[in-house]
Amino acid sequence: GGESGLAKALLLGDRGGIEEATALDFRDAGVAHVLAVSGLHVGFLTAGLFFLLRALRLSPRAQLAAIAAFLLFYCRLLDFTPSVLRASLLSVIYLAGRAIKRRADPLTSLSAAFLATLLLRPLDLFNLGFQLSFLAVFGIFTLGDRVKSMLDRQPGFRRMPKALRRAAEAWAVTFSAGAMTLVPTVNAFHRFSL
């Protein structure tokens, strides 16, 4: 129907069906990145498929195989864009660790995804989307944990309402991703959104 353009943009990154005024509204609100298919979308799709397969009582190895096949198809559908490829590789690494009963280390997993992506598409190193995708996740894995622990050490933080604590933790993650992508963002767009 009338909202198919938005659905196509959210799932496939095809912004052709979105009215210009709607696209400007997303940009002015500071959420235009939602219209670009990213790791967030892969995360939602992977989580939904994971819970469905778990409800069907498939083994962790069968879940891994099904989700890996789906993510390969999704990556191909989106022409292996850097953020989708990164998130897909991280998901597969996490699920592979789960299937063999080993915990995946976030930085090691990110490094493996980084190297695998460059082996598949070496020129992506110079792609802004690749740089922002990996730097944002690197910031979340490193700086985000430090900012959250600083919040935890603040007097009274644990006594705050749970919703407020969750909002502060979400801010810490957002701040960390933004801080780590500051230089390439300013270099490319000559501005930075707080």
PDB file of C-alpha atoms in Angstrom:
ATOM      1  CA  GLY A   1       0.000   0.000   0.000  1.00  0.00           C
ATOM      2  CA  GLY A   2       0.976   3.585   0.617  1.00  0.00           C
ATOM      3  CA  GLU A   3       3.589   2.642   3.187  1.00  0.00           C
ATOM      4  CA  SER A   4       5.405   0.120   0.975  1.00  0.00           C
ATOM      5  CA  GLY A   5       8.128   2.665   0.190  1.00  0.00           C
ATOM      6  CA  LEU A   6       8.999   2.936   3.880  1.00  0.00           C
ATOM      7  CA  ALA A   7       8.984  -0.856   4.286  1.00  0.00           C
ATOM      8  CA  LYS A   8      11.303  -1.250   1.276  1.00  0.00           C
ATOM      9  CA  ALA A   9      13.662   1.357   2.701  1.00  0.00           C
ATOM     10  CA  LEU A  10      13.758  -0.295   6.123  1.00  0.00           C
ATOM     11  CA  LEU A  11      14.257  -3.866   4.883  1.00  0.00           C
ATOM     12  CA  LEU A  12      16.121  -3.445   1.601  1.00  0.00           C
ATOM     13  CA  GLY A  13      17.612   0.049   1.690  1.00  0.00           C
ATOM     14  CA  ASP A  14      15.592   1.052  -1.394  1.00  0.00           C
ATOM     15  CA  ARG A  15      14.662   4.678  -0.744  1.00  0.00           C
ATOM     16  CA  GLY A  16      13.109   5.223  -4.179  1.00  0.00           C
ATOM     17  CA  GLY A  17       9.533   4.867  -2.912  1.00  0.00           C
ATOM     18  CA  ILE A  18       9.838   7.414  -0.082  1.00  0.00           C
ATOM     19  CA  GLU A  19       8.499  10.890  -0.644  1.00  0.00           C
ATOM     20  CA  GLU A  20      11.133  13.607  -0.430  1.00  0.00           C
ATOM     21  CA  ALA A  21       9.287  15.340   2.415  1.00  0.00           C
ATOM     22  CA  THR A  22       9.314  12.125   4.460  1.00  0.00           C
ATOM     23  CA  ALA A  23      13.032  11.620   3.830  1.00  0.00           C
ATOM     24  CA  LEU A  24      13.680  15.213   4.940  1.00  0.00           C
ATOM     25  CA  ASP A  25      11.608  14.654   8.078  1.00  0.00           C
ATOM     26  CA  PHE A  26      13.756  11.635   8.942  1.00  0.00           C
ATOM     27  CA  ARG A  27      16.926  13.662   8.311  1.00  0.00           C
ATOM     28  CA  ASP A  28      15.753  16.671  10.325  1.00  0.00           C
ATOM     29  CA  ALA A  29      14.814  14.398  13.239  1.00  0.00           C
ATOM     30  CA  GLY A  30      18.333  12.954  13.155  1.00  0.00           C
ATOM     31  CA  VAL A  31      17.135   9.409  12.404  1.00  0.00           C
ATOM     32  CA  ALA A  32      17.797   9.177   8.657  1.00  0.00           C
ATOM     33  CA  HIS A  33      20.237   6.352   9.397  1.00  0.00           C
ATOM     34  CA  VAL A  34      17.211   4.148  10.146  1.00  0.00           C
ATOM     35  CA  LEU A  35      16.403   4.227   6.427  1.00  0.00           C
ATOM     36  CA  ALA A  36      19.812   2.789   5.585  1.00  0.00           C
ATOM     37  CA  VAL A  37      19.946  -0.948   6.132  1.00  0.00           C
ATOM     38  CA  SER A  38      22.517  -1.542   8.834  1.00  0.00           C
ATOM     39  CA  GLY A  39      23.623  -3.894  11.539  1.00  0.00           C
ATOM     40  CA  LEU A  40      20.533  -2.961  13.529  1.00  0.00           C
ATOM     41  CA  HIS A  41      18.327  -4.467  10.843  1.00  0.00           C
ATOM     42  CA  VAL A  42      20.469  -7.591  10.662  1.00  0.00           C
ATOM     43  CA  GLY A  43      20.266  -7.862  14.438  1.00  0.00           C
ATOM     44  CA  PHE A  44      16.469  -7.664  14.426  1.00  0.00           C
ATOM     45  CA  LEU A  45      16.147 -10.215  11.620  1.00  0.00           C
ATOM     46  CA  THR A  46      18.687 -12.565  13.208  1.00  0.00           C
ATOM     47  CA  ALA A  47      17.060 -12.325  16.636  1.00  0.00           C
ATOM     48  CA  GLY A  48      13.603 -12.986  15.185  1.00  0.00           C
ATOM     49  CA  LEU A  49      14.833 -15.995  13.241  1.00  0.00           C
ATOM     50  CA  PHE A  50      16.817 -17.242  16.241  1.00  0.00           C
ATOM     51  CA  PHE A  51      13.768 -17.173  18.544  1.00  0.00           C
ATOM     52  CA  LEU A  52      11.636 -18.847  15.890  1.00  0.00           C
ATOM     53  CA  LEU A  53      14.176 -21.642  15.353  1.00  0.00           C
ATOM     54  CA  ARG A  54      14.649 -22.053  19.095  1.00  0.00           C
ATOM     55  CA  ALA A  55      10.878 -22.351  19.552  1.00  0.00           C
ATOM     56  CA  LEU A  56      10.982 -25.120  16.932  1.00  0.00           C
ATOM     57  CA  ARG A  57      13.562 -26.833  19.186  1.00  0.00           C
ATOM     58  CA  LEU A  58      16.292 -26.985  16.550  1.00  0.00           C
ATOM     59  CA  SER A  59      19.787 -27.761  17.784  1.00  0.00           C
ATOM     60  CA  PRO A  60      22.281 -24.885  18.014  1.00  0.00           C
ATOM     61  CA  ARG A  61      24.129 -26.274  14.959  1.00  0.00           C
ATOM     62  CA  ALA A  62      20.909 -26.400  12.930  1.00  0.00           C
ATOM     63  CA  GLN A  63      20.093 -22.857  14.066  1.00  0.00           C
ATOM     64  CA  LEU A  64      23.567 -21.757  12.964  1.00  0.00           C
ATOM     65  CA  ALA A  65      23.168 -23.374   9.535  1.00  0.00           C
ATOM     66  CA  ALA A  66      19.710 -21.878   8.941  1.00  0.00           C
ATOM     67  CA  ILE A  67      20.646 -18.394  10.112  1.00  0.00           C
ATOM     68  CA  ALA A  68      23.954 -18.419   8.209  1.00  0.00           C
ATOM     69  CA  ALA A  69      22.119 -19.402   5.007  1.00  0.00           C
ATOM     70  CA  PHE A  70      19.533 -16.656   5.565  1.00  0.00           C
ATOM     71  CA  LEU A  71      22.228 -14.043   6.273  1.00  0.00           C
ATOM     72  CA  LEU A  72      24.185 -15.059   3.177  1.00  0.00           C
ATOM     73  CA  PHE A  73      21.023 -14.558   1.101  1.00  0.00           C
ATOM     74  CA  TYR A  74      20.303 -11.220   2.825  1.00  0.00           C
ATOM     75  CA  CYS A  75      23.890 -10.007   2.287  1.00  0.00           C
ATOM     76  CA  ARG A  76      23.684 -10.956  -1.385  1.00  0.00           C
ATOM     77  CA  LEU A  77      20.313  -9.242  -1.710  1.00  0.00           C
ATOM     78  CA  LEU A  78      21.891  -6.046  -0.346  1.00  0.00           C
ATOM     79  CA  ASP A  79      25.083  -6.436  -2.417  1.00  0.00           C
ATOM     80  CA  PHE A  80      27.247  -7.192   0.646  1.00  0.00           C
ATOM     81  CA  THR A  81      27.112  -3.653   2.039  1.00  0.00           C
ATOM     82  CA  PRO A  82      29.746  -3.226   4.775  1.00  0.00           C
ATOM     83  CA  SER A  83      27.438  -2.789   7.760  1.00  0.00           C
ATOM     84  CA  VAL A  84      25.228  -5.724   6.754  1.00  0.00           C
ATOM     85  CA  LEU A  85      28.243  -7.945   6.107  1.00  0.00           C
ATOM     86  CA  ARG A  86      29.842  -6.949   9.431  1.00  0.00           C
ATOM     87  CA  ALA A  87      26.696  -7.616  11.428  1.00  0.00           C
ATOM     88  CA  SER A  88      26.086 -10.894   9.606  1.00  0.00           C
ATOM     89  CA  LEU A  89      29.620 -12.117  10.262  1.00  0.00           C
ATOM     90  CA  LEU A  90      29.387 -11.134  13.934  1.00  0.00           C
ATOM     91  CA  SER A  91      26.069 -12.972  14.227  1.00  0.00           C
ATOM     92  CA  VAL A  92      27.466 -16.110  12.625  1.00  0.00           C
ATOM     93  CA  ILE A  93      30.591 -15.996  14.830  1.00  0.00           C
ATOM     94  CA  TYR A  94      28.437 -15.610  17.952  1.00  0.00           C
ATOM     95  CA  LEU A  95      26.137 -18.470  16.920  1.00  0.00           C
ATOM     96  CA  ALA A  96      29.108 -20.675  15.966  1.00  0.00           C
ATOM     97  CA  GLY A  97      30.565 -20.134  19.429  1.00  0.00           C
ATOM     98  CA  ARG A  98      27.207 -21.014  20.938  1.00  0.00           C
ATOM     99  CA  ALA A  99      26.967 -24.160  18.795  1.00  0.00           C
ATOM    100  CA  ILE A 100      30.341 -25.415  20.036  1.00  0.00           C
ATOM    101  CA  LYS A 101      29.662 -24.184  23.584  1.00  0.00           C
ATOM    102  CA  ARG A 102      32.340 -21.489  23.564  1.00  0.00           C
ATOM    103  CA  ARG A 103      31.845 -17.851  24.422  1.00  0.00           C
ATOM    104  CA  ALA A 104      32.856 -15.508  21.605  1.00  0.00           C
ATOM    105  CA  ASP A 105      35.035 -12.571  22.660  1.00  0.00           C
ATOM    106  CA  PRO A 106      33.566  -9.360  21.191  1.00  0.00           C
ATOM    107  CA  LEU A 107      36.847  -7.759  20.068  1.00  0.00           C
ATOM    108  CA  THR A 108      38.189 -11.005  18.624  1.00  0.00           C
ATOM    109  CA  SER A 109      34.890 -11.526  16.800  1.00  0.00           C
ATOM    110  CA  LEU A 110      34.979  -7.964  15.462  1.00  0.00           C
ATOM    111  CA  SER A 111      38.579  -8.482  14.302  1.00  0.00           C
ATOM    112  CA  ALA A 112      37.610 -11.719  12.541  1.00  0.00           C
ATOM    113  CA  ALA A 113      34.696  -9.967  10.824  1.00  0.00           C
ATOM    114  CA  PHE A 114      37.024  -7.098   9.840  1.00  0.00           C
ATOM    115  CA  LEU A 115      39.559  -9.465   8.270  1.00  0.00           C
ATOM    116  CA  ALA A 116      36.907 -11.601   6.557  1.00  0.00           C
ATOM    117  CA  THR A 117      35.293  -8.503   5.070  1.00  0.00           C
ATOM    118  CA  LEU A 118      38.623  -7.240   3.753  1.00  0.00           C
ATOM    119  CA  LEU A 119      39.426 -10.663   2.297  1.00  0.00           C
ATOM    120  CA  LEU A 120      36.103 -10.601   0.420  1.00  0.00           C
ATOM    121  CA  ARG A 121      36.188  -6.911  -0.518  1.00  0.00           C
ATOM    122  CA  PRO A 122      39.631  -5.327   0.080  1.00  0.00           C
ATOM    123  CA  LEU A 123      38.672  -1.925  -1.321  1.00  0.00           C
ATOM    124  CA  ASP A 124      35.989  -1.560   1.342  1.00  0.00           C
ATOM    125  CA  LEU A 125      38.770  -0.294   3.593  1.00  0.00           C
ATOM    126  CA  PHE A 126      38.331   3.049   1.809  1.00  0.00           C
ATOM    127  CA  ASN A 127      34.518   2.939   1.996  1.00  0.00           C
ATOM    128  CA  LEU A 128      33.027   5.363   4.532  1.00  0.00           C
ATOM    129  CA  GLY A 129      30.240   2.922   5.412  1.00  0.00           C
ATOM    130  CA  PHE A 130      32.832   0.246   6.219  1.00  0.00           C
ATOM    131  CA  GLN A 131      34.834   2.646   8.382  1.00  0.00           C
ATOM    132  CA  LEU A 132      31.813   3.951  10.262  1.00  0.00           C
ATOM    133  CA  SER A 133      30.355   0.479  10.763  1.00  0.00           C
ATOM    134  CA  PHE A 134      33.485  -1.029  12.286  1.00  0.00           C
ATOM    135  CA  LEU A 135      34.468   2.072  14.259  1.00  0.00           C
ATOM    136  CA  ALA A 136      30.992   2.388  15.794  1.00  0.00           C
ATOM    137  CA  VAL A 137      30.985  -1.219  16.965  1.00  0.00           C
ATOM    138  CA  PHE A 138      34.582  -0.913  18.156  1.00  0.00           C
ATOM    139  CA  GLY A 139      33.519   2.125  20.197  1.00  0.00           C
ATOM    140  CA  ILE A 140      30.577   0.246  21.688  1.00  0.00           C
ATOM    141  CA  PHE A 141      32.770  -2.734  22.638  1.00  0.00           C
ATOM    142  CA  THR A 142      35.552  -0.635  24.164  1.00  0.00           C
ATOM    143  CA  LEU A 143      34.478   2.847  25.195  1.00  0.00           C
ATOM    144  CA  GLY A 144      30.852   1.849  25.831  1.00  0.00           C
ATOM    145  CA  ASP A 145      31.791  -0.595  28.569  1.00  0.00           C
ATOM    146  CA  ARG A 146      33.971   2.025  30.249  1.00  0.00           C
ATOM    147  CA  VAL A 147      31.269   4.692  30.148  1.00  0.00           C
ATOM    148  CA  LYS A 148      28.710   2.226  31.557  1.00  0.00           C
ATOM    149  CA  SER A 149      31.070   1.269  34.389  1.00  0.00           C
ATOM    150  CA  MET A 150      31.637   4.974  35.141  1.00  0.00           C
ATOM    151  CA  LEU A 151      27.875   5.386  35.397  1.00  0.00           C
ATOM    152  CA  ASP A 152      27.653   2.362  37.706  1.00  0.00           C
ATOM    153  CA  ARG A 153      30.194   3.938  40.071  1.00  0.00           C
ATOM    154  CA  GLN A 154      28.175   7.131  40.405  1.00  0.00           C
ATOM    155  CA  PRO A 155      26.476   7.436  43.798  1.00  0.00           C
ATOM    156  CA  GLY A 156      22.782   6.780  43.506  1.00  0.00           C
ATOM    157  CA  PHE A 157      22.864   5.334  39.978  1.00  0.00           C
ATOM    158  CA  ARG A 158      21.653   1.923  41.177  1.00  0.00           C
ATOM    159  CA  ARG A 159      18.816   3.580  43.119  1.00  0.00           C
ATOM    160  CA  MET A 160      17.490   5.351  40.021  1.00  0.00           C
ATOM    161  CA  PRO A 161      14.347   3.947  38.372  1.00  0.00           C
ATOM    162  CA  LYS A 162      15.161   1.091  36.004  1.00  0.00           C
ATOM    163  CA  ALA A 163      13.856   2.962  32.950  1.00  0.00           C
ATOM    164  CA  LEU A 164      16.158   5.894  33.694  1.00  0.00           C
ATOM    165  CA  ARG A 165      19.157   3.578  34.186  1.00  0.00           C
ATOM    166  CA  ARG A 166      18.395   1.872  30.856  1.00  0.00           C
ATOM    167  CA  ALA A 167      18.147   5.265  29.138  1.00  0.00           C
ATOM    168  CA  ALA A 168      21.527   6.278  30.602  1.00  0.00           C
ATOM    169  CA  GLU A 169      23.085   2.999  29.433  1.00  0.00           C
ATOM    170  CA  ALA A 170      21.619   3.516  25.946  1.00  0.00           C
ATOM    171  CA  TRP A 171      23.126   7.004  25.944  1.00  0.00           C
ATOM    172  CA  ALA A 172      26.513   5.497  26.891  1.00  0.00           C
ATOM    173  CA  VAL A 173      26.353   3.146  23.895  1.00  0.00           C
ATOM    174  CA  THR A 174      25.261   5.926  21.542  1.00  0.00           C
ATOM    175  CA  PHE A 175      27.914   8.298  22.879  1.00  0.00           C
ATOM    176  CA  SER A 176      30.612   5.643  22.470  1.00  0.00           C
ATOM    177  CA  ALA A 177      29.676   4.866  18.874  1.00  0.00           C
ATOM    178  CA  GLY A 178      29.488   8.576  18.055  1.00  0.00           C
ATOM    179  CA  ALA A 179      32.799   9.385  19.715  1.00  0.00           C
ATOM    180  CA  MET A 180      34.608   6.633  17.833  1.00  0.00           C
ATOM    181  CA  THR A 181      33.162   7.752  14.469  1.00  0.00           C
ATOM    182  CA  LEU A 182      33.677  11.475  15.061  1.00  0.00           C
ATOM    183  CA  VAL A 183      36.695  11.997  12.796  1.00  0.00           C
ATOM    184  CA  PRO A 184      35.445  10.205   9.646  1.00  0.00           C
ATOM    185  CA  THR A 185      31.961  11.682  10.109  1.00  0.00           C
ATOM    186  CA  VAL A 186      33.208  15.265  10.347  1.00  0.00           C
ATOM    187  CA  ASN A 187      35.656  14.668   7.504  1.00  0.00           C
ATOM    188  CA  ALA A 188      32.919  13.324   5.206  1.00  0.00           C
ATOM    189  CA  PHE A 189      29.930  15.494   6.173  1.00  0.00           C
ATOM    190  CA  HIS A 190      31.597  18.606   7.701  1.00  0.00           C
ATOM    191  CA  ARG A 191      29.216  18.427  10.649  1.00  0.00           C
ATOM    192  CA  PHE A 192      28.427  16.221  13.598  1.00  0.00           C
ATOM    193  CA  SER A 193      25.119  15.608  15.335  1.00  0.00           C
ATOM    194  CA  LEU A 194      25.141  15.664  19.114  1.00  0.00           C
TER     195      LEU A 194
END
